Coordinates of C-alpha atoms and ligand atoms in Angstrom, one line a residue:
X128 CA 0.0 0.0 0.0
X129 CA 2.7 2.7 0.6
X130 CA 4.5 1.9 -2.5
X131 CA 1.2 2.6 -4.6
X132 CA 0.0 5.7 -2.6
X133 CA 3.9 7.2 -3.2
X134 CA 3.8 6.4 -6.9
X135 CA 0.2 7.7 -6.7
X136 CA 1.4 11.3 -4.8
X137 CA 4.1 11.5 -8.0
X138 CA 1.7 11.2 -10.6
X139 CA -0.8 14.0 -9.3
X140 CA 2.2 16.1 -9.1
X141 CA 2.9 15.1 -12.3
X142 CA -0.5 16.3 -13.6
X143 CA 0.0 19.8 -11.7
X144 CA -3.0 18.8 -9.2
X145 CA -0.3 19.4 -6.6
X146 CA 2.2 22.6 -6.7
X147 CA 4.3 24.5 -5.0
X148 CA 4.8 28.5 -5.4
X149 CA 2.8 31.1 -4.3
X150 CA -0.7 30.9 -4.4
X151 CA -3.6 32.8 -2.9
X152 CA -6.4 31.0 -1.4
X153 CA -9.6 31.3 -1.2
X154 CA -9.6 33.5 1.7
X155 CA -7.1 35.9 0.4
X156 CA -4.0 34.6 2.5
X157 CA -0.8 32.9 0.7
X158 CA -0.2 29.5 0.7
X159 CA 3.3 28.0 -0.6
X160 CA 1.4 24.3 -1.7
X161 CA -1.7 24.1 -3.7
X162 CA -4.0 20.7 -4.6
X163 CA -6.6 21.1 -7.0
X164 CA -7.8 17.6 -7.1
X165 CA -10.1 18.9 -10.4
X166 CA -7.8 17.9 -13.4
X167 CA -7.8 14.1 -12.2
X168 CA -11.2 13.9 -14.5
X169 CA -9.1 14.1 -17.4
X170 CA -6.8 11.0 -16.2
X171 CA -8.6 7.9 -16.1
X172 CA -6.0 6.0 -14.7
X173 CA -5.2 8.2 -11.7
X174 CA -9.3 8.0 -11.3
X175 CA -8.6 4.2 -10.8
X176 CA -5.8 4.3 -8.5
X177 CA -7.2 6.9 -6.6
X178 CA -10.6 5.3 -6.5
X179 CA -9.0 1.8 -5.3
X180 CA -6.9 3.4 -2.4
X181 CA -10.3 5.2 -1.1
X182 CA -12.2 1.5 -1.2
X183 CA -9.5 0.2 0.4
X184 CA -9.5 2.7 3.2
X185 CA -13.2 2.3 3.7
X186 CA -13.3 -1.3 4.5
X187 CA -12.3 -0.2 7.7
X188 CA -15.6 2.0 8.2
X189 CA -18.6 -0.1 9.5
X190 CA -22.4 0.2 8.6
X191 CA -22.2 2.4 5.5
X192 CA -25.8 2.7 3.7
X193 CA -24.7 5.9 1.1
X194 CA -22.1 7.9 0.2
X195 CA -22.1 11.4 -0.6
X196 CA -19.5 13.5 -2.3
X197 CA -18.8 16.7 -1.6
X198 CA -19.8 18.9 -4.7
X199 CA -17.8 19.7 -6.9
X200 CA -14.5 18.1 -6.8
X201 CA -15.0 14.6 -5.2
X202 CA -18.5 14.6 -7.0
X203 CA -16.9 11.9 -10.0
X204 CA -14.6 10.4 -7.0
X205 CA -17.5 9.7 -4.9
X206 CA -19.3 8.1 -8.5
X207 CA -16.2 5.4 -9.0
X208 CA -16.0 4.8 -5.0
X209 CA -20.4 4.1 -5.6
X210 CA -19.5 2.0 -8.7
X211 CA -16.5 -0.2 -7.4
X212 CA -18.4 -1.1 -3.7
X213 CA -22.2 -1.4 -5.0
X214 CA -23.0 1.2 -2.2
X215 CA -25.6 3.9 -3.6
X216 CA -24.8 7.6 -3.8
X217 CA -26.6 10.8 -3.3
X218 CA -25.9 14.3 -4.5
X219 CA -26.0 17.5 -2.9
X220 CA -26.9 20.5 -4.6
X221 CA -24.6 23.0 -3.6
X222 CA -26.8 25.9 -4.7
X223 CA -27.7 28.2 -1.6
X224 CA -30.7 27.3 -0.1
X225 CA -32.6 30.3 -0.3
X226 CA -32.3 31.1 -4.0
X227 CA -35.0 28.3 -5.0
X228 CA -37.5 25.5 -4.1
X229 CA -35.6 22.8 -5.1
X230 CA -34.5 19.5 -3.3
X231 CA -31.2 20.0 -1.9
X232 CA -30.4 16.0 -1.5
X233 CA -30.8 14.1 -4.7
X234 CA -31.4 10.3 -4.9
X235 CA -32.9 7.5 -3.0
X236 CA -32.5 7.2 1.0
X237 CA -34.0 6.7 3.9
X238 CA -34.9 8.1 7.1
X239 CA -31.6 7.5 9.4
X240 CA -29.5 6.1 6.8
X241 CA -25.7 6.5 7.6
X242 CA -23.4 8.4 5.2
X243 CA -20.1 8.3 4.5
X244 CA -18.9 11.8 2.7
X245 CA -16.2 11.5 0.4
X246 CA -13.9 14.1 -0.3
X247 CA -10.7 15.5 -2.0
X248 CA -8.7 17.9 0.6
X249 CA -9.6 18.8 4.1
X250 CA -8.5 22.6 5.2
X251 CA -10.7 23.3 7.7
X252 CA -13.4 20.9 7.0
X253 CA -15.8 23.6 6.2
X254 CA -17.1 22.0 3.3
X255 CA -17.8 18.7 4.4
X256 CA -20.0 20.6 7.5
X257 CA -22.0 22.4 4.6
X258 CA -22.5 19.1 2.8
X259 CA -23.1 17.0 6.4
X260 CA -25.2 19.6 7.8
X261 CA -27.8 19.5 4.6
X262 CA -27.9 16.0 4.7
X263 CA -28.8 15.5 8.3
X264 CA -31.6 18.3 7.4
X265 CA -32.6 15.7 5.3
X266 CA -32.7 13.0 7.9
X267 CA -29.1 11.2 6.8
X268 CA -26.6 10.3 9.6
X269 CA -23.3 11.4 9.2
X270 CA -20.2 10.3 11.5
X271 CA -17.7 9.4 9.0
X272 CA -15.6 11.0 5.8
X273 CA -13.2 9.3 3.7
X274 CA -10.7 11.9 2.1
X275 CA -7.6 11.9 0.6
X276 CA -5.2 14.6 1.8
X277 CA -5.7 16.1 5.5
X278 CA -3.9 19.4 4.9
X279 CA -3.0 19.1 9.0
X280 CA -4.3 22.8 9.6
X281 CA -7.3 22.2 11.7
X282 CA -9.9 20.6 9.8
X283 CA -9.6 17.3 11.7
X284 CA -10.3 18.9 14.9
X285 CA -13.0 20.8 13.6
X286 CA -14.8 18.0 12.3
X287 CA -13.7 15.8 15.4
X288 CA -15.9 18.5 16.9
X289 CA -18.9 18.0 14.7
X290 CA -19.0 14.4 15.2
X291 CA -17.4 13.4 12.1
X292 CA -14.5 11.6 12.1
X293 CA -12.4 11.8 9.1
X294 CA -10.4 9.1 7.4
X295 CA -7.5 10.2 5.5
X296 CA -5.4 8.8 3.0
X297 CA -2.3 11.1 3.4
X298 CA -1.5 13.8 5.7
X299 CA 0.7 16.9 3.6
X300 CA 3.1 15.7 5.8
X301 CA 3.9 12.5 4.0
X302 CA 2.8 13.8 0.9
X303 CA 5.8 16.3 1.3
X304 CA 7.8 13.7 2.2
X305 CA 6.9 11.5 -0.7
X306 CA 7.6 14.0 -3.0
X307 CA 10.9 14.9 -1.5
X308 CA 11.6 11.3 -1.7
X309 CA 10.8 11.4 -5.5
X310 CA 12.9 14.4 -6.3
X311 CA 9.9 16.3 -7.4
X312 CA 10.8 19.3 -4.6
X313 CA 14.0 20.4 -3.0
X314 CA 14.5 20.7 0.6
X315 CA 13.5 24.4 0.8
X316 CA 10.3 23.2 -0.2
X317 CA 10.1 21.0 2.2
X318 CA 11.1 23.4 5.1
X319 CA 8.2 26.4 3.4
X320 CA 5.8 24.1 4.1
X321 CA 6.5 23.0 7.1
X322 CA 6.8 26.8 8.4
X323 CA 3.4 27.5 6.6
X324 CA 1.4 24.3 8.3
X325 CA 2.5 25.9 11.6
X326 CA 1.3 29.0 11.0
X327 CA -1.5 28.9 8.8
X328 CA -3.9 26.9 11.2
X329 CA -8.1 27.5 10.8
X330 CA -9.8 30.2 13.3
X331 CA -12.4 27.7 13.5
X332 CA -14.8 29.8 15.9
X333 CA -15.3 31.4 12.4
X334 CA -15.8 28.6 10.2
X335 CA -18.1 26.6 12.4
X336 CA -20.8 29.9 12.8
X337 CA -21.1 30.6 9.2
X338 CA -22.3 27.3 7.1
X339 CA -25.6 27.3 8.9
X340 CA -25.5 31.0 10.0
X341 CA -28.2 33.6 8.5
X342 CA -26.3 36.7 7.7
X343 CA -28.3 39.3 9.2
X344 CA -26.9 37.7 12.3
X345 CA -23.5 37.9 11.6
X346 CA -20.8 40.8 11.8
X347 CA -19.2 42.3 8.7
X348 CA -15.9 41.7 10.5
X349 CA -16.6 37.5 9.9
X350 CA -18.1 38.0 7.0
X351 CA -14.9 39.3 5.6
X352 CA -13.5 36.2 6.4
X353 CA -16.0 34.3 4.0
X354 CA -16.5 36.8 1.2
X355 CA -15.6 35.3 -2.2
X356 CA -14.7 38.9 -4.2
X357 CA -12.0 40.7 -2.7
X358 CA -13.9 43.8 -3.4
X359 CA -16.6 42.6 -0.9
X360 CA -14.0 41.2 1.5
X361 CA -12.5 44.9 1.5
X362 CA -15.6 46.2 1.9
X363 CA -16.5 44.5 5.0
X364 CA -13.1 45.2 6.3
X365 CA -13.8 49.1 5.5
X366 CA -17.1 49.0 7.2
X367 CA -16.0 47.2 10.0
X368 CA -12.9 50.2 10.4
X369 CA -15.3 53.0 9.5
X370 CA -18.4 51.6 11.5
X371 CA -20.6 52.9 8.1
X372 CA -22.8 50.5 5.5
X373 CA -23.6 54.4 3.7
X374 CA -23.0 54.1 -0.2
X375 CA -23.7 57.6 -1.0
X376 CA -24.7 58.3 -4.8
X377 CA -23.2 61.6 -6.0
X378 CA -25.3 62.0 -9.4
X379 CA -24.0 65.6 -9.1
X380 CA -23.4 67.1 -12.9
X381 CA -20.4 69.3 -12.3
X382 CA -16.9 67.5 -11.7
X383 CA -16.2 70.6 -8.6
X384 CA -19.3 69.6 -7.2
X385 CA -18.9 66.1 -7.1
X386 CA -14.9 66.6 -5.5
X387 CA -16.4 68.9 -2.7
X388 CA -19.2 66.1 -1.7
X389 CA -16.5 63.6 -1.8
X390 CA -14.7 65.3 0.6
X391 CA -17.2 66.4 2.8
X392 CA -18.7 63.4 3.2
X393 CA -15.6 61.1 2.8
X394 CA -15.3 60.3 6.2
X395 CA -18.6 58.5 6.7
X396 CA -18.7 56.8 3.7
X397 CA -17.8 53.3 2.4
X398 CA -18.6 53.6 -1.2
X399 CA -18.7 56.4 -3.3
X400 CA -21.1 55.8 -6.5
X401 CA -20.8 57.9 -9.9
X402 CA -23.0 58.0 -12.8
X403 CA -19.7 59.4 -14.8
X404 CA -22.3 60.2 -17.8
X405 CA -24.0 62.8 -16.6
X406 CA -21.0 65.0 -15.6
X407 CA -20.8 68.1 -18.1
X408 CA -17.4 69.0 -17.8
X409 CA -15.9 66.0 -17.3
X410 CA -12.5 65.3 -18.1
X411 CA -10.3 62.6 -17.2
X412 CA -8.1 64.5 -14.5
X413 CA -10.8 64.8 -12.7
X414 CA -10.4 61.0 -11.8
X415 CA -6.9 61.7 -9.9
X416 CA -7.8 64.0 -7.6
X417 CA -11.4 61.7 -6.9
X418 CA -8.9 58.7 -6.5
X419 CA -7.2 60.5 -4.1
X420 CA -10.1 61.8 -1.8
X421 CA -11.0 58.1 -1.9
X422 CA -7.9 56.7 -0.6
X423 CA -7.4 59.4 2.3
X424 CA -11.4 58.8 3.2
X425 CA -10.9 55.2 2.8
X426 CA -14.0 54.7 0.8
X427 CA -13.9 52.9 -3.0
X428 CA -15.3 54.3 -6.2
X429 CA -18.3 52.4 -7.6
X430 CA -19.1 53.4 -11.3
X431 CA -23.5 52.9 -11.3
X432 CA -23.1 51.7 -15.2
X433 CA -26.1 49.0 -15.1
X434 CA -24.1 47.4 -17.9
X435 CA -26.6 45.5 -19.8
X436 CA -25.6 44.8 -23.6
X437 CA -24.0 41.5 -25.0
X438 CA -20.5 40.8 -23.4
X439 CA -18.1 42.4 -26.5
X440 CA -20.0 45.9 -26.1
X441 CA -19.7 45.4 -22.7
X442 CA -15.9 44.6 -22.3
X443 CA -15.8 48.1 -24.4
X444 CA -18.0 50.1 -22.4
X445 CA -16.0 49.0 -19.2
X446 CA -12.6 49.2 -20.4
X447 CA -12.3 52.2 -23.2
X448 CA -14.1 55.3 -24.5
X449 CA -13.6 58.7 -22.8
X450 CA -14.4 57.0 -19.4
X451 CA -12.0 54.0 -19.1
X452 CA -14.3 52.4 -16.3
X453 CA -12.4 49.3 -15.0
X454 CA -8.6 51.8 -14.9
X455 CA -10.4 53.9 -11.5
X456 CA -13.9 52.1 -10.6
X457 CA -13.6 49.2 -8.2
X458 CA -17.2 48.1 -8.6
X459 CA -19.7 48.9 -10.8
X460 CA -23.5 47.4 -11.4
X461 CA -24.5 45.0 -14.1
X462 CA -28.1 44.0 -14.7
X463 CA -28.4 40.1 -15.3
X464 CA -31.0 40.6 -18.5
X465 CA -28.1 39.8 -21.1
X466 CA -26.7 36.4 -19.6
X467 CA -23.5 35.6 -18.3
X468 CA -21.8 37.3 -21.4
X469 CA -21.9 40.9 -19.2
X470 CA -20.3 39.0 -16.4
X471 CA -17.7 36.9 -18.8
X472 CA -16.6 40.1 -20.0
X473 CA -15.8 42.1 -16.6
X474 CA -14.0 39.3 -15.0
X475 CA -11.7 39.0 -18.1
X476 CA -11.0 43.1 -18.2
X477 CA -11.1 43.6 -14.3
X478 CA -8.5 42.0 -12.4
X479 CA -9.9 41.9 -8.8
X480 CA -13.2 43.5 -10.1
X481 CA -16.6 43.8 -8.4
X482 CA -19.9 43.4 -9.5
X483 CA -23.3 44.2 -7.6
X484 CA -25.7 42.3 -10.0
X485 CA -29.3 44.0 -9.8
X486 CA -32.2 41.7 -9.1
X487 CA -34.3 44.2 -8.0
X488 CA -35.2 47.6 -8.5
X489 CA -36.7 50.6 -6.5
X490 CA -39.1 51.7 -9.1
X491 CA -42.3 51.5 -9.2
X492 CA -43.4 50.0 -11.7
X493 CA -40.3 48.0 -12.8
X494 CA -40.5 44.8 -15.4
X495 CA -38.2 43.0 -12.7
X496 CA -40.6 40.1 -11.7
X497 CA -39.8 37.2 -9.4
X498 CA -38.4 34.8 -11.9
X499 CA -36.3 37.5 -13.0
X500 CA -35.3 38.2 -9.4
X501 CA -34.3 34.0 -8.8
X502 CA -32.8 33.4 -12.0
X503 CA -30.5 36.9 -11.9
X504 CA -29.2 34.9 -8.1
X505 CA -28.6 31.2 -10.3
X506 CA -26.2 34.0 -12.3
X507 CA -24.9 35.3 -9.1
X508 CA -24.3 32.0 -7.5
X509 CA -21.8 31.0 -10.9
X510 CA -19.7 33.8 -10.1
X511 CA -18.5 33.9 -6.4
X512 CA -15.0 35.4 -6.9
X513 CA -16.9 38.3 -9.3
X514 CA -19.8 39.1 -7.7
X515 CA -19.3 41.6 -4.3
X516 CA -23.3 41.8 -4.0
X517 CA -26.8 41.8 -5.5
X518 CA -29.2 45.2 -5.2
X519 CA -32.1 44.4 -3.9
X520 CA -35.2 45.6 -1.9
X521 CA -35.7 42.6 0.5
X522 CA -33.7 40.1 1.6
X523 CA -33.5 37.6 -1.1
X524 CA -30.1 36.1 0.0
X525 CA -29.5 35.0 3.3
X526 CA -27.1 31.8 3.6
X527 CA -24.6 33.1 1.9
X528 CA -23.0 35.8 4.1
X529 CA -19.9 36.6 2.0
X530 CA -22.5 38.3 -0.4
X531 CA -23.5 42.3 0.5
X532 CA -27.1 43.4 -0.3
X533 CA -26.9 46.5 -1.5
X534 CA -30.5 48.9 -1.2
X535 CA -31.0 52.1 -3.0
X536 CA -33.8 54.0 -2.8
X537 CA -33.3 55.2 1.2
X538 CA -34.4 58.9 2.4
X539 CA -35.4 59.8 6.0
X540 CA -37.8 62.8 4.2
X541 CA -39.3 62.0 1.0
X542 CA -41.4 58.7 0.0
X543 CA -40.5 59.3 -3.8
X544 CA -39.4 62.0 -6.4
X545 CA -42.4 62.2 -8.6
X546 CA -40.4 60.2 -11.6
X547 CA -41.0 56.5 -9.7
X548 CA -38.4 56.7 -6.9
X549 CA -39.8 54.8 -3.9
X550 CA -37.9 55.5 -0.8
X551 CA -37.9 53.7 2.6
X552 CA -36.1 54.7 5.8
X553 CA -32.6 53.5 6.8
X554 CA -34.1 52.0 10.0
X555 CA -36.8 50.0 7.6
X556 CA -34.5 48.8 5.0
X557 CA -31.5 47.6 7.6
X558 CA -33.7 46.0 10.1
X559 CA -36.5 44.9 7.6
X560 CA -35.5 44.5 4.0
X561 CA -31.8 42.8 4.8
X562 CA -30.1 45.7 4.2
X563 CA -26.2 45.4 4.5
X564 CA -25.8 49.2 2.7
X565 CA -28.0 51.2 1.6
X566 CA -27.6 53.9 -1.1
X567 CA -28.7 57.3 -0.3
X568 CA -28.2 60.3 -3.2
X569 CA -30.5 63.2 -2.7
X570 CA -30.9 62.6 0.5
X571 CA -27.4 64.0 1.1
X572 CA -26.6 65.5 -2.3
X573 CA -29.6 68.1 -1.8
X574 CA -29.2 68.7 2.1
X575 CA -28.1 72.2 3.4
X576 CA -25.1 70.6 5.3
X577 CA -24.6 67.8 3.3
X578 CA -21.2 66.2 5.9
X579 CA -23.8 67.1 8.7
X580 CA -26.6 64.9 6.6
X581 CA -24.2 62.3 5.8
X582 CA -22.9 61.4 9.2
X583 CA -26.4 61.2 10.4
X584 CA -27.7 58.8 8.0
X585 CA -24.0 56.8 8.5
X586 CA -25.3 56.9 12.6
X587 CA -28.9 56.3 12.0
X588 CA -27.7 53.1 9.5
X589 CA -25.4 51.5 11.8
X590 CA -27.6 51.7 15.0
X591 CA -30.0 49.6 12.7
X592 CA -27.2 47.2 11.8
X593 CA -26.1 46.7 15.5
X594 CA -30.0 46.3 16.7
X595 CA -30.4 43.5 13.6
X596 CA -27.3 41.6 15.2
X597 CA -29.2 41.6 18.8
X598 CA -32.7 40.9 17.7
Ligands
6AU87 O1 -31.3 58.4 -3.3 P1 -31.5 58.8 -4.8 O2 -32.9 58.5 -5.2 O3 -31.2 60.2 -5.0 O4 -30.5 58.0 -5.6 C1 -30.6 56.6 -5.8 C2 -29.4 56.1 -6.6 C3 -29.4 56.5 -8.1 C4 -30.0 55.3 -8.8 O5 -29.4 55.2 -10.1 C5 -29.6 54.2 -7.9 O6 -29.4 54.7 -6.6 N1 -30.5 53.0 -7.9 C6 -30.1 51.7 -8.2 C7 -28.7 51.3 -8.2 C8 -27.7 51.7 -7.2 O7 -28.3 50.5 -9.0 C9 -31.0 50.7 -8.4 C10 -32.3 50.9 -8.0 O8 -33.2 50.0 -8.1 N2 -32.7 52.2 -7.7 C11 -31.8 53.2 -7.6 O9 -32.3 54.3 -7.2 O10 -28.1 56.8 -8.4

């Protein structure tokens, strides 16, 4: 058995499903090794071997009824483990929850049946909780998970702590040492990833909350920790520094203008949102001096573009013309009415880009109806490292807490402008609508003391967001 799980750690390093280098992870830190377990589809063979150490390791497992793999990796893994031991499989959907009405656990089982989850890598073991705790929703047992690399840097203990025990094949430990063995890494490696496996253990108070947890419970500050878009996860962090959730809209038509509101109300602000078309004088120095009131302010720019045309046009619209959107604008909007094409096109001409995909709308009137709304978060839900947030009037979202809900349409005075505004209070849409900023324009924009205005809506929106966390 050693001799075949050696040869077996050489050939996935062969097929680059191991490296070493730098790599960011998910959650925006730096890892020196990376396994991405996904390319074995394309290699039969290893899909053999692979499958025949897992069966081998799961004799040793007692009263197994199903297995279940955890989507979307160990998905075909789990499909030649099914095939090779005669034991039936189900599926789990891995589409949030909340976005639809559709069975999360597919296939036959029964009430109490035990599970064994199958997976590729454990980190912190996150994953398999998100798979284990929909199928004991579903009234499936789970105590046991079969996997084949424990990454050593907490996961075990985490699920230890769930009741799942997990059963792995290799530890990075001797996979290291394997490949050292082989020649395929020096002894530098070998030492970097040592250092990194000491340092890089899970906060797992964290990682436990959020699977299950509703967001409107949570706190921006560990919801940075789960966002996806590293324009949302620095949104959270700004939020969390600046103790504000105001976006304020500055559809001001004279560049001077729109630099004085910046800086006035700069320092309670988290985004700063631009309709750059409707400026009259505009010219593209204007942009320095804006970037620069954003960085000392600590707030990003967020171009309102509502891109909506077929994804060439679009990559044109957000990377040339007078405008040059994607060179100075963080995050802009993109309605979901074209397809995926809009959002193919930003992610290729925005590195580290941010979306806020609109599902709903504050006007009255609006075409936007329900199967619009669900099918624009099925969009969403395909681009986690793209999309910072949805705009929306209620909250549509709520398991998935790396996500912001962004709400326009928010005014302490008015209930609309006579051209099908609708406005609600900051109070109503934080503490009733989900809420996680809200988007205020005239409200400030028109104010006598507009920095006055603005810090009171930034103190009358983050009371709201502190009462939503206790109630
Ligand atoms: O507070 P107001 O009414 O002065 O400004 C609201 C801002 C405007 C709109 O273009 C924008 O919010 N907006 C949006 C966004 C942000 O996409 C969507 C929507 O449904 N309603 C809405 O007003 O700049």
């Amino acid at each position: 058995m050693p001799a075949d799980i050696k040869s077996f750690c050489v050939e996935l390093f062969k097929v680059n499903a191991i490296k070493f280098g730098e790599f960011k992870t998910k959650v925006g830190l730096m890892t020196p090794v990376y396994c991405d377990l996904r390319v074995i589809v394309s290699y039969p063979k290893l899909m053999e071997t692979l499958t025949g150490l897992l069966v081998e390791q799961l004799t040793r497992i007692k009263n197994i009824d199903i297995l279940c793999g955890v989507p979307y990796t160990a998905l075909p893994i789990a499909t030649c483990v099914s095939m090779s031991t005669s034991i039936p499989m189900v599926m789990r959907r891995k589409e949030a929850k909340d976005y639809g009405t559709k069975k999360l656990i597919e296939g036959v089982f029964k009430l109490g049946d035990k599970c064994l989850i199958v997976e590729d890598v454990v980190t912190s073991g996150s994953s398999i909780l998100e798979t284990v705790n929909d199928l004991k929703a579903a009234g499936i047992a789970c105590e046991n998970a079969v996997v084949l690399l424990n990454r050593e840097q907490g996961g075990e203990g985490i699920l230890k702590k769930n009741g799942i025990k997990m059963h792995a094949l290799l530890t990075m430990t001797e996979l290291i040492g394997y490949l050292r063995e082989a020649d395929c890494i020096d002894d530098s490696v070998v030492v970097k990833v040592k250092a990194y496996l000491k340092e890089a253990q899970v906060d797992a108070s964290v990682l436990l909350k959020t699977p299950s947890e509703d967001r409107l419970k949570l706190s921006f500050a560990s919801r940075a920790k789960v966002a996806k878009n590293p324009v949302a996860e620095e949104l959270f962090r700004i939020m969390t520094t600046k103790q504000t959730t105001l976006c304020l809209a500055a559809d001001l038509t004279s560049s001077t203008d729109i630099l004085n509101l910046a800086e006035q109300a700069g320092p309670h602000i988290c985004l700063f949102k631009t309709h750059i078309d409707i400026i009259e004088d505009f010219h593209p120095n204007f942009l320095k001096p804006l970037q620069e009131i954003a960085e000392r302010h600590n707030f990003l720019l967020f171009e309102d573009r509502k891109f909506a045309d077929i994804g060439k046009t679009v990559e044109l619209q957000y990377r040339k013309g007078v405008y040059k959107i994607s060179s100075w604008a963080k995050v802009v909007t993109a309605h979901s009415i074209t397809g995926k094409g809009v959002l193919d096109a930003i992610k290729a001409s925005g590195e580290g880009a941010g979306v806020f995909l609109l599902a709903e709308t504050s006007a009255a009137g609006s075409l936007i109806d329900e199967k619009y709304t669900k099918a624009t978060l099925k969009l969403a839900e395909q681009y986690p490292d793209l999309i910072t947030g949805i705009v929306c009037q209620s909250p549509l979202f709520l398991q998935n807490p790396g996500l912001l809900q962004l709400t326009p349409g928010v005014q302490l005075d008015a209930k609309s402008d006579g051209l099908g505004q609708q406005y609600n209070t900051p109070d109503n849409v934080v503490r009733d609508r989900g809420a996680d900023i809200a988007v205020v324009g005239r409200g400030i924009s028109k104010a006598k003391e507009p920095e006055i205005t603005a810090e009171k809506y930034k103190s009358i929106l983050w009371d709201a967001y502190s009462k939503r966390l206790q109630e």
